[in-house]
Amino acid sequence: MTIQPVRLFGDPILRARAAEVETFDPQVRQLVTDLLDTMYESGGVGMAAPQIGVGLRVFVYDTGDAQGHLINPVFEVVGDETQIGPEGCLSIPGVREDVSRANTVIARGVDMDGAAVEFRAEGLLARCVQHETDHLDGVLFLQRLDPAVRKEAMRTLRESSWFTQGITVLAASEIGGGRRTRERSR
């Protein structure tokens, strides 16, 4: 288990597009493990590689109903139905707002061995796929908010102790809801 520090709003890696994974080696396997361990320690349901300072297109997820990882992900929206619901981000502690997302997506990518992966995601899993893929494109959920809501969210962010102190990295245990184990999340 290797729990990594979490990069916070203000760290440039969160606003950069992550690079495609081209080599599937032990380092990629370790990255997936580190992401899962850090996500669980932080109390999250998803985490992308840039959130631990790695500029590669990899994310992990555990919604309680589905757990896994996706490398070099893309998704296709299915239908016109949208969902509006609360969204937060381990890289923006203390800010949670309703975000509109597609209700259903088809996610595609590869696993840590380079084998093709494809699945249909609805509800929370669809939200997670979209949120984490946004991270890999350098997009934060704040950018998905209506302007008035974003303004209020930015005010909350600017008033947070970590932001006012100029902190751009926190220990995973200091983020969100705290530790959640793999066993408890299923």
JSON list of C-alpha atoms in Angstrom, two decimals:
[
{"chain": "A", "resi": 1, "resn": "MET", "atom": "CA", "xyz": [0.00, 0.00, 0.00]},
{"chain": "A", "resi": 2, "resn": "THR", "atom": "CA", "xyz": [1.41, 3.35, -1.07]},
{"chain": "A", "resi": 3, "resn": "ILE", "atom": "CA", "xyz": [-0.75, 6.31, -0.20]},
{"chain": "A", "resi": 4, "resn": "GLN", "atom": "CA", "xyz": [0.26, 9.44, -2.10]},
{"chain": "A", "resi": 5, "resn": "PRO", "atom": "CA", "xyz": [-0.26, 13.12, -1.23]},
{"chain": "A", "resi": 6, "resn": "VAL", "atom": "CA", "xyz": [-3.20, 14.72, -3.05]},
{"chain": "A", "resi": 7, "resn": "ARG", "atom": "CA", "xyz": [-2.65, 17.72, -5.32]},
{"chain": "A", "resi": 8, "resn": "LEU", "atom": "CA", "xyz": [-5.02, 20.61, -4.66]},
{"chain": "A", "resi": 9, "resn": "PHE", "atom": "CA", "xyz": [-6.60, 23.41, -6.69]},
{"chain": "A", "resi": 10, "resn": "GLY", "atom": "CA", "xyz": [-3.79, 25.72, -7.75]},
{"chain": "A", "resi": 11, "resn": "ASP", "atom": "CA", "xyz": [-1.35, 22.95, -8.68]},
{"chain": "A", "resi": 12, "resn": "PRO", "atom": "CA", "xyz": [-0.67, 23.33, -12.42]},
{"chain": "A", "resi": 13, "resn": "ILE", "atom": "CA", "xyz": [-0.85, 19.57, -13.10]},
{"chain": "A", "resi": 14, "resn": "LEU", "atom": "CA", "xyz": [-4.60, 19.70, -12.45]},
{"chain": "A", "resi": 15, "resn": "ARG", "atom": "CA", "xyz": [-5.12, 22.09, -15.38]},
{"chain": "A", "resi": 16, "resn": "ALA", "atom": "CA", "xyz": [-2.94, 20.23, -17.92]},
{"chain": "A", "resi": 17, "resn": "ARG", "atom": "CA", "xyz": [-4.07, 17.50, -20.31]},
{"chain": "A", "resi": 18, "resn": "ALA", "atom": "CA", "xyz": [-2.59, 14.17, -19.21]},
{"chain": "A", "resi": 19, "resn": "ALA", "atom": "CA", "xyz": [-0.54, 12.09, -21.65]},
{"chain": "A", "resi": 20, "resn": "GLU", "atom": "CA", "xyz": [-1.70, 8.78, -23.12]},
{"chain": "A", "resi": 21, "resn": "VAL", "atom": "CA", "xyz": [-0.24, 5.66, -21.52]},
{"chain": "A", "resi": 22, "resn": "GLU", "atom": "CA", "xyz": [1.82, 3.86, -24.13]},
{"chain": "A", "resi": 23, "resn": "THR", "atom": "CA", "xyz": [3.74, 1.33, -22.05]},
{"chain": "A", "resi": 24, "resn": "PHE", "atom": "CA", "xyz": [1.98, -1.17, -19.82]},
{"chain": "A", "resi": 25, "resn": "ASP", "atom": "CA", "xyz": [4.61, -2.10, -17.29]},
{"chain": "A", "resi": 26, "resn": "PRO", "atom": "CA", "xyz": [4.98, -2.54, -13.51]},
{"chain": "A", "resi": 27, "resn": "GLN", "atom": "CA", "xyz": [4.97, 1.25, -13.06]},
{"chain": "A", "resi": 28, "resn": "VAL", "atom": "CA", "xyz": [1.46, 1.46, -14.53]},
{"chain": "A", "resi": 29, "resn": "ARG", "atom": "CA", "xyz": [0.29, -1.35, -12.25]},
{"chain": "A", "resi": 30, "resn": "GLN", "atom": "CA", "xyz": [1.82, 0.48, -9.27]},
{"chain": "A", "resi": 31, "resn": "LEU", "atom": "CA", "xyz": [0.13, 3.72, -10.34]},
{"chain": "A", "resi": 32, "resn": "VAL", "atom": "CA", "xyz": [-3.28, 1.99, -10.33]},
{"chain": "A", "resi": 33, "resn": "THR", "atom": "CA", "xyz": [-2.57, 0.55, -6.87]},
{"chain": "A", "resi": 34, "resn": "ASP", "atom": "CA", "xyz": [-1.38, 3.93, -5.55]},
{"chain": "A", "resi": 35, "resn": "LEU", "atom": "CA", "xyz": [-4.49, 5.63, -6.93]},
{"chain": "A", "resi": 36, "resn": "LEU", "atom": "CA", "xyz": [-6.81, 3.08, -5.32]},
{"chain": "A", "resi": 37, "resn": "ASP", "atom": "CA", "xyz": [-5.01, 3.25, -1.97]},
{"chain": "A", "resi": 38, "resn": "THR", "atom": "CA", "xyz": [-5.00, 7.05, -2.00]},
{"chain": "A", "resi": 39, "resn": "MET", "atom": "CA", "xyz": [-8.65, 7.23, -3.07]},
{"chain": "A", "resi": 40, "resn": "TYR", "atom": "CA", "xyz": [-9.69, 4.94, -0.21]},
{"chain": "A", "resi": 41, "resn": "GLU", "atom": "CA", "xyz": [-7.58, 6.84, 2.32]},
{"chain": "A", "resi": 42, "resn": "SER", "atom": "CA", "xyz": [-9.15, 10.11, 1.11]},
{"chain": "A", "resi": 43, "resn": "GLY", "atom": "CA", "xyz": [-12.70, 8.76, 1.27]},
{"chain": "A", "resi": 44, "resn": "GLY", "atom": "CA", "xyz": [-13.38, 9.31, -2.44]},
{"chain": "A", "resi": 45, "resn": "VAL", "atom": "CA", "xyz": [-15.26, 7.37, -5.10]},
{"chain": "A", "resi": 46, "resn": "GLY", "atom": "CA", "xyz": [-12.87, 8.23, -7.93]},
{"chain": "A", "resi": 47, "resn": "MET", "atom": "CA", "xyz": [-9.37, 9.57, -8.47]},
{"chain": "A", "resi": 48, "resn": "ALA", "atom": "CA", "xyz": [-7.32, 10.51, -11.53]},
{"chain": "A", "resi": 49, "resn": "ALA", "atom": "CA", "xyz": [-3.53, 10.26, -11.84]},
{"chain": "A", "resi": 50, "resn": "PRO", "atom": "CA", "xyz": [-2.95, 14.05, -11.99]},
{"chain": "A", "resi": 51, "resn": "GLN", "atom": "CA", "xyz": [-4.48, 14.27, -8.51]},
{"chain": "A", "resi": 52, "resn": "ILE", "atom": "CA", "xyz": [-1.38, 12.49, -7.19]},
{"chain": "A", "resi": 53, "resn": "GLY", "atom": "CA", "xyz": [0.98, 14.41, -9.47]},
{"chain": "A", "resi": 54, "resn": "VAL", "atom": "CA", "xyz": [1.21, 11.94, -12.37]},
{"chain": "A", "resi": 55, "resn": "GLY", "atom": "CA", "xyz": [0.35, 13.35, -15.79]},
{"chain": "A", "resi": 56, "resn": "LEU", "atom": "CA", "xyz": [-0.96, 10.12, -17.33]},
{"chain": "A", "resi": 57, "resn": "ARG", "atom": "CA", "xyz": [-4.48, 9.22, -18.51]},
{"chain": "A", "resi": 58, "resn": "VAL", "atom": "CA", "xyz": [-5.41, 6.82, -15.72]},
{"chain": "A", "resi": 59, "resn": "PHE", "atom": "CA", "xyz": [-8.27, 6.87, -13.24]},
{"chain": "A", "resi": 60, "resn": "VAL", "atom": "CA", "xyz": [-9.75, 4.56, -10.62]},
{"chain": "A", "resi": 61, "resn": "TYR", "atom": "CA", "xyz": [-13.25, 4.35, -9.19]},
{"chain": "A", "resi": 62, "resn": "ASP", "atom": "CA", "xyz": [-15.32, 2.62, -6.54]},
{"chain": "A", "resi": 63, "resn": "THR", "atom": "CA", "xyz": [-18.96, 3.68, -6.35]},
{"chain": "A", "resi": 64, "resn": "GLY", "atom": "CA", "xyz": [-19.93, 0.87, -4.03]},
{"chain": "A", "resi": 65, "resn": "ASP", "atom": "CA", "xyz": [-21.61, -0.98, -6.91]},
{"chain": "A", "resi": 66, "resn": "ALA", "atom": "CA", "xyz": [-18.65, -0.92, -9.32]},
{"chain": "A", "resi": 67, "resn": "GLN", "atom": "CA", "xyz": [-14.90, -0.79, -8.75]},
{"chain": "A", "resi": 68, "resn": "GLY", "atom": "CA", "xyz": [-12.03, -0.65, -11.22]},
{"chain": "A", "resi": 69, "resn": "HIS", "atom": "CA", "xyz": [-9.71, 1.46, -13.28]},
{"chain": "A", "resi": 70, "resn": "LEU", "atom": "CA", "xyz": [-9.57, 2.81, -16.81]},
{"chain": "A", "resi": 71, "resn": "ILE", "atom": "CA", "xyz": [-6.53, 3.84, -18.82]},
{"chain": "A", "resi": 72, "resn": "ASN", "atom": "CA", "xyz": [-6.69, 6.16, -21.84]},
{"chain": "A", "resi": 73, "resn": "PRO", "atom": "CA", "xyz": [-10.44, 6.58, -21.30]},
{"chain": "A", "resi": 74, "resn": "VAL", "atom": "CA", "xyz": [-13.00, 8.02, -23.64]},
{"chain": "A", "resi": 75, "resn": "PHE", "atom": "CA", "xyz": [-16.74, 8.03, -23.25]},
{"chain": "A", "resi": 76, "resn": "GLU", "atom": "CA", "xyz": [-19.79, 8.40, -25.45]},
{"chain": "A", "resi": 77, "resn": "VAL", "atom": "CA", "xyz": [-23.00, 9.92, -24.13]},
{"chain": "A", "resi": 78, "resn": "VAL", "atom": "CA", "xyz": [-26.03, 7.65, -24.55]},
{"chain": "A", "resi": 79, "resn": "GLY", "atom": "CA", "xyz": [-29.37, 9.43, -24.98]},
{"chain": "A", "resi": 80, "resn": "ASP", "atom": "CA", "xyz": [-30.43, 12.90, -23.90]},
{"chain": "A", "resi": 81, "resn": "GLU", "atom": "CA", "xyz": [-31.21, 12.20, -20.24]},
{"chain": "A", "resi": 82, "resn": "THR", "atom": "CA", "xyz": [-29.18, 14.22, -17.77]},
{"chain": "A", "resi": 83, "resn": "GLN", "atom": "CA", "xyz": [-28.72, 14.04, -14.04]},
{"chain": "A", "resi": 84, "resn": "ILE", "atom": "CA", "xyz": [-28.15, 16.91, -11.66]},
{"chain": "A", "resi": 85, "resn": "GLY", "atom": "CA", "xyz": [-26.53, 16.04, -8.38]},
{"chain": "A", "resi": 86, "resn": "PRO", "atom": "CA", "xyz": [-23.92, 16.94, -5.81]},
{"chain": "A", "resi": 87, "resn": "GLU", "atom": "CA", "xyz": [-20.33, 16.69, -6.87]},
{"chain": "A", "resi": 88, "resn": "GLY", "atom": "CA", "xyz": [-17.14, 17.33, -4.98]},
{"chain": "A", "resi": 89, "resn": "CYS", "atom": "CA", "xyz": [-13.50, 16.74, -5.67]},
{"chain": "A", "resi": 90, "resn": "LEU", "atom": "CA", "xyz": [-10.66, 15.42, -3.53]},
{"chain": "A", "resi": 91, "resn": "SER", "atom": "CA", "xyz": [-8.50, 18.17, -5.05]},
{"chain": "A", "resi": 92, "resn": "ILE", "atom": "CA", "xyz": [-10.96, 20.87, -3.96]},
{"chain": "A", "resi": 93, "resn": "PRO", "atom": "CA", "xyz": [-11.78, 19.97, -0.33]},
{"chain": "A", "resi": 94, "resn": "GLY", "atom": "CA", "xyz": [-14.79, 21.66, 1.21]},
{"chain": "A", "resi": 95, "resn": "VAL", "atom": "CA", "xyz": [-16.54, 22.60, -2.04]},
{"chain": "A", "resi": 96, "resn": "ARG", "atom": "CA", "xyz": [-19.57, 20.59, -3.14]},
{"chain": "A", "resi": 97, "resn": "GLU", "atom": "CA", "xyz": [-22.13, 21.77, -5.70]},
{"chain": "A", "resi": 98, "resn": "ASP", "atom": "CA", "xyz": [-24.78, 20.34, -8.00]},
{"chain": "A", "resi": 99, "resn": "VAL", "atom": "CA", "xyz": [-23.45, 19.58, -11.47]},
{"chain": "A", "resi": 100, "resn": "SER", "atom": "CA", "xyz": [-25.36, 18.52, -14.56]},
{"chain": "A", "resi": 101, "resn": "ARG", "atom": "CA", "xyz": [-23.95, 15.43, -16.29]},
{"chain": "A", "resi": 102, "resn": "ALA", "atom": "CA", "xyz": [-25.15, 12.89, -18.81]},
{"chain": "A", "resi": 103, "resn": "ASN", "atom": "CA", "xyz": [-27.05, 10.12, -17.05]},
{"chain": "A", "resi": 104, "resn": "THR", "atom": "CA", "xyz": [-25.67, 7.32, -19.22]},
{"chain": "A", "resi": 105, "resn": "VAL", "atom": "CA", "xyz": [-22.32, 6.87, -20.98]},
{"chain": "A", "resi": 106, "resn": "ILE", "atom": "CA", "xyz": [-20.40, 4.10, -22.68]},
{"chain": "A", "resi": 107, "resn": "ALA", "atom": "CA", "xyz": [-16.83, 4.16, -21.30]},
{"chain": "A", "resi": 108, "resn": "ARG", "atom": "CA", "xyz": [-13.94, 2.73, -23.29]},
{"chain": "A", "resi": 109, "resn": "GLY", "atom": "CA", "xyz": [-10.25, 2.37, -22.63]},
{"chain": "A", "resi": 110, "resn": "VAL", "atom": "CA", "xyz": [-7.82, -0.30, -21.55]},
{"chain": "A", "resi": 111, "resn": "ASP", "atom": "CA", "xyz": [-6.82, -1.97, -18.30]},
{"chain": "A", "resi": 112, "resn": "MET", "atom": "CA", "xyz": [-3.35, -2.06, -16.71]},
{"chain": "A", "resi": 113, "resn": "ASP", "atom": "CA", "xyz": [-2.36, -4.93, -19.02]},
{"chain": "A", "resi": 114, "resn": "GLY", "atom": "CA", "xyz": [-3.43, -3.06, -22.16]},
{"chain": "A", "resi": 115, "resn": "ALA", "atom": "CA", "xyz": [-6.58, -5.19, -22.70]},
{"chain": "A", "resi": 116, "resn": "ALA", "atom": "CA", "xyz": [-9.63, -3.40, -24.09]},
{"chain": "A", "resi": 117, "resn": "VAL", "atom": "CA", "xyz": [-12.31, -2.38, -21.58]},
{"chain": "A", "resi": 118, "resn": "GLU", "atom": "CA", "xyz": [-15.83, -1.19, -22.38]},
{"chain": "A", "resi": 119, "resn": "PHE", "atom": "CA", "xyz": [-18.80, -0.74, -20.07]},
{"chain": "A", "resi": 120, "resn": "ARG", "atom": "CA", "xyz": [-22.11, 1.07, -19.83]},
{"chain": "A", "resi": 121, "resn": "ALA", "atom": "CA", "xyz": [-22.32, 3.44, -16.88]},
{"chain": "A", "resi": 122, "resn": "GLU", "atom": "CA", "xyz": [-25.41, 5.06, -15.42]},
{"chain": "A", "resi": 123, "resn": "GLY", "atom": "CA", "xyz": [-26.05, 7.33, -12.46]},
{"chain": "A", "resi": 124, "resn": "LEU", "atom": "CA", "xyz": [-23.14, 7.71, -10.04]},
{"chain": "A", "resi": 125, "resn": "LEU", "atom": "CA", "xyz": [-20.77, 5.60, -12.15]},
{"chain": "A", "resi": 126, "resn": "ALA", "atom": "CA", "xyz": [-21.54, 7.73, -15.23]},
{"chain": "A", "resi": 127, "resn": "ARG", "atom": "CA", "xyz": [-20.92, 10.87, -13.15]},
{"chain": "A", "resi": 128, "resn": "CYS", "atom": "CA", "xyz": [-17.63, 9.43, -11.95]},
{"chain": "A", "resi": 129, "resn": "VAL", "atom": "CA", "xyz": [-16.45, 8.49, -15.47]},
{"chain": "A", "resi": 130, "resn": "GLN", "atom": "CA", "xyz": [-17.21, 12.02, -16.71]},
{"chain": "A", "resi": 131, "resn": "HIS", "atom": "CA", "xyz": [-15.64, 13.75, -13.68]},
{"chain": "A", "resi": 132, "resn": "GLU", "atom": "CA", "xyz": [-12.43, 11.69, -13.80]},
{"chain": "A", "resi": 133, "resn": "THR", "atom": "CA", "xyz": [-12.08, 11.98, -17.58]},
{"chain": "A", "resi": 134, "resn": "ASP", "atom": "CA", "xyz": [-12.45, 15.75, -17.14]},
{"chain": "A", "resi": 135, "resn": "HIS", "atom": "CA", "xyz": [-9.47, 15.61, -14.74]},
{"chain": "A", "resi": 136, "resn": "LEU", "atom": "CA", "xyz": [-7.41, 13.93, -17.44]},
{"chain": "A", "resi": 137, "resn": "ASP", "atom": "CA", "xyz": [-8.32, 16.77, -19.80]},
{"chain": "A", "resi": 138, "resn": "GLY", "atom": "CA", "xyz": [-7.33, 19.43, -17.24]},
{"chain": "A", "resi": 139, "resn": "VAL", "atom": "CA", "xyz": [-10.95, 20.34, -16.48]},
{"chain": "A", "resi": 140, "resn": "LEU", "atom": "CA", "xyz": [-12.18, 20.77, -12.90]},
{"chain": "A", "resi": 141, "resn": "PHE", "atom": "CA", "xyz": [-15.83, 20.37, -11.93]},
{"chain": "A", "resi": 142, "resn": "LEU", "atom": "CA", "xyz": [-15.92, 24.08, -11.05]},
{"chain": "A", "resi": 143, "resn": "GLN", "atom": "CA", "xyz": [-15.82, 24.78, -14.78]},
{"chain": "A", "resi": 144, "resn": "ARG", "atom": "CA", "xyz": [-19.07, 22.83, -15.20]},
{"chain": "A", "resi": 145, "resn": "LEU", "atom": "CA", "xyz": [-21.02, 25.08, -12.79]},
{"chain": "A", "resi": 146, "resn": "ASP", "atom": "CA", "xyz": [-23.41, 27.85, -13.75]},
{"chain": "A", "resi": 147, "resn": "PRO", "atom": "CA", "xyz": [-21.60, 31.21, -13.43]},
{"chain": "A", "resi": 148, "resn": "ALA", "atom": "CA", "xyz": [-23.43, 32.37, -10.27]},
{"chain": "A", "resi": 149, "resn": "VAL", "atom": "CA", "xyz": [-22.89, 29.03, -8.54]},
{"chain": "A", "resi": 150, "resn": "ARG", "atom": "CA", "xyz": [-19.25, 28.96, -9.64]},
{"chain": "A", "resi": 151, "resn": "LYS", "atom": "CA", "xyz": [-18.72, 32.43, -8.20]},
{"chain": "A", "resi": 152, "resn": "GLU", "atom": "CA", "xyz": [-20.07, 31.27, -4.82]},
{"chain": "A", "resi": 153, "resn": "ALA", "atom": "CA", "xyz": [-18.02, 28.06, -4.96]},
{"chain": "A", "resi": 154, "resn": "MET", "atom": "CA", "xyz": [-14.88, 30.07, -5.71]},
{"chain": "A", "resi": 155, "resn": "ARG", "atom": "CA", "xyz": [-15.62, 32.31, -2.72]},
{"chain": "A", "resi": 156, "resn": "THR", "atom": "CA", "xyz": [-15.91, 29.22, -0.51]},
{"chain": "A", "resi": 157, "resn": "LEU", "atom": "CA", "xyz": [-12.68, 27.89, -1.96]},
{"chain": "A", "resi": 158, "resn": "ARG", "atom": "CA", "xyz": [-10.81, 31.18, -1.41]},
{"chain": "A", "resi": 159, "resn": "GLU", "atom": "CA", "xyz": [-11.97, 31.24, 2.23]},
{"chain": "A", "resi": 160, "resn": "SER", "atom": "CA", "xyz": [-10.77, 27.70, 2.97]},
{"chain": "A", "resi": 161, "resn": "SER", "atom": "CA", "xyz": [-7.78, 27.40, 5.29]},
{"chain": "A", "resi": 162, "resn": "TRP", "atom": "CA", "xyz": [-5.72, 25.30, 2.88]},
{"chain": "A", "resi": 163, "resn": "PHE", "atom": "CA", "xyz": [-6.22, 27.83, 0.08]},
{"chain": "A", "resi": 164, "resn": "THR", "atom": "CA", "xyz": [-5.49, 30.93, 2.19]},
{"chain": "A", "resi": 165, "resn": "GLN", "atom": "CA", "xyz": [-2.29, 29.25, 3.39]},
{"chain": "A", "resi": 166, "resn": "GLY", "atom": "CA", "xyz": [-1.22, 28.53, -0.20]},
{"chain": "A", "resi": 167, "resn": "ILE", "atom": "CA", "xyz": [-1.22, 24.76, 0.29]},
{"chain": "A", "resi": 168, "resn": "THR", "atom": "CA", "xyz": [-1.35, 22.79, -2.98]},
{"chain": "A", "resi": 169, "resn": "VAL", "atom": "CA", "xyz": [-0.65, 19.30, -1.56]},
{"chain": "A", "resi": 170, "resn": "LEU", "atom": "CA", "xyz": [-2.28, 17.54, 1.41]},
{"chain": "A", "resi": 171, "resn": "ALA", "atom": "CA", "xyz": [-1.90, 14.10, 2.92]},
{"chain": "A", "resi": 172, "resn": "ALA", "atom": "CA", "xyz": [-4.70, 11.83, 1.72]},
{"chain": "A", "resi": 173, "resn": "SER", "atom": "CA", "xyz": [-5.87, 11.35, 5.32]},
{"chain": "A", "resi": 174, "resn": "GLU", "atom": "CA", "xyz": [-6.55, 15.11, 5.58]},
{"chain": "A", "resi": 175, "resn": "ILE", "atom": "CA", "xyz": [-8.94, 15.10, 2.58]},
{"chain": "A", "resi": 176, "resn": "GLY", "atom": "CA", "xyz": [-12.68, 14.61, 2.49]},
{"chain": "A", "resi": 177, "resn": "GLY", "atom": "CA", "xyz": [-14.46, 12.07, 4.61]},
{"chain": "A", "resi": 178, "resn": "GLY", "atom": "CA", "xyz": [-11.38, 10.20, 5.74]},
{"chain": "A", "resi": 179, "resn": "ARG", "atom": "CA", "xyz": [-10.34, 6.61, 5.30]},
{"chain": "A", "resi": 180, "resn": "ARG", "atom": "CA", "xyz": [-12.65, 4.04, 3.74]},
{"chain": "A", "resi": 181, "resn": "THR", "atom": "CA", "xyz": [-11.44, 0.54, 3.13]},
{"chain": "A", "resi": 182, "resn": "ARG", "atom": "CA", "xyz": [-12.05, -1.55, 0.07]},
{"chain": "A", "resi": 183, "resn": "GLU", "atom": "CA", "xyz": [-14.13, -3.93, 2.14]},
{"chain": "A", "resi": 184, "resn": "ARG", "atom": "CA", "xyz": [-16.43, -1.21, 3.50]},
{"chain": "A", "resi": 185, "resn": "SER", "atom": "CA", "xyz": [-16.92, 0.38, 0.09]},
{"chain": "A", "resi": 186, "resn": "ARG", "atom": "CA", "xyz": [-18.51, -2.69, -1.50]}
]
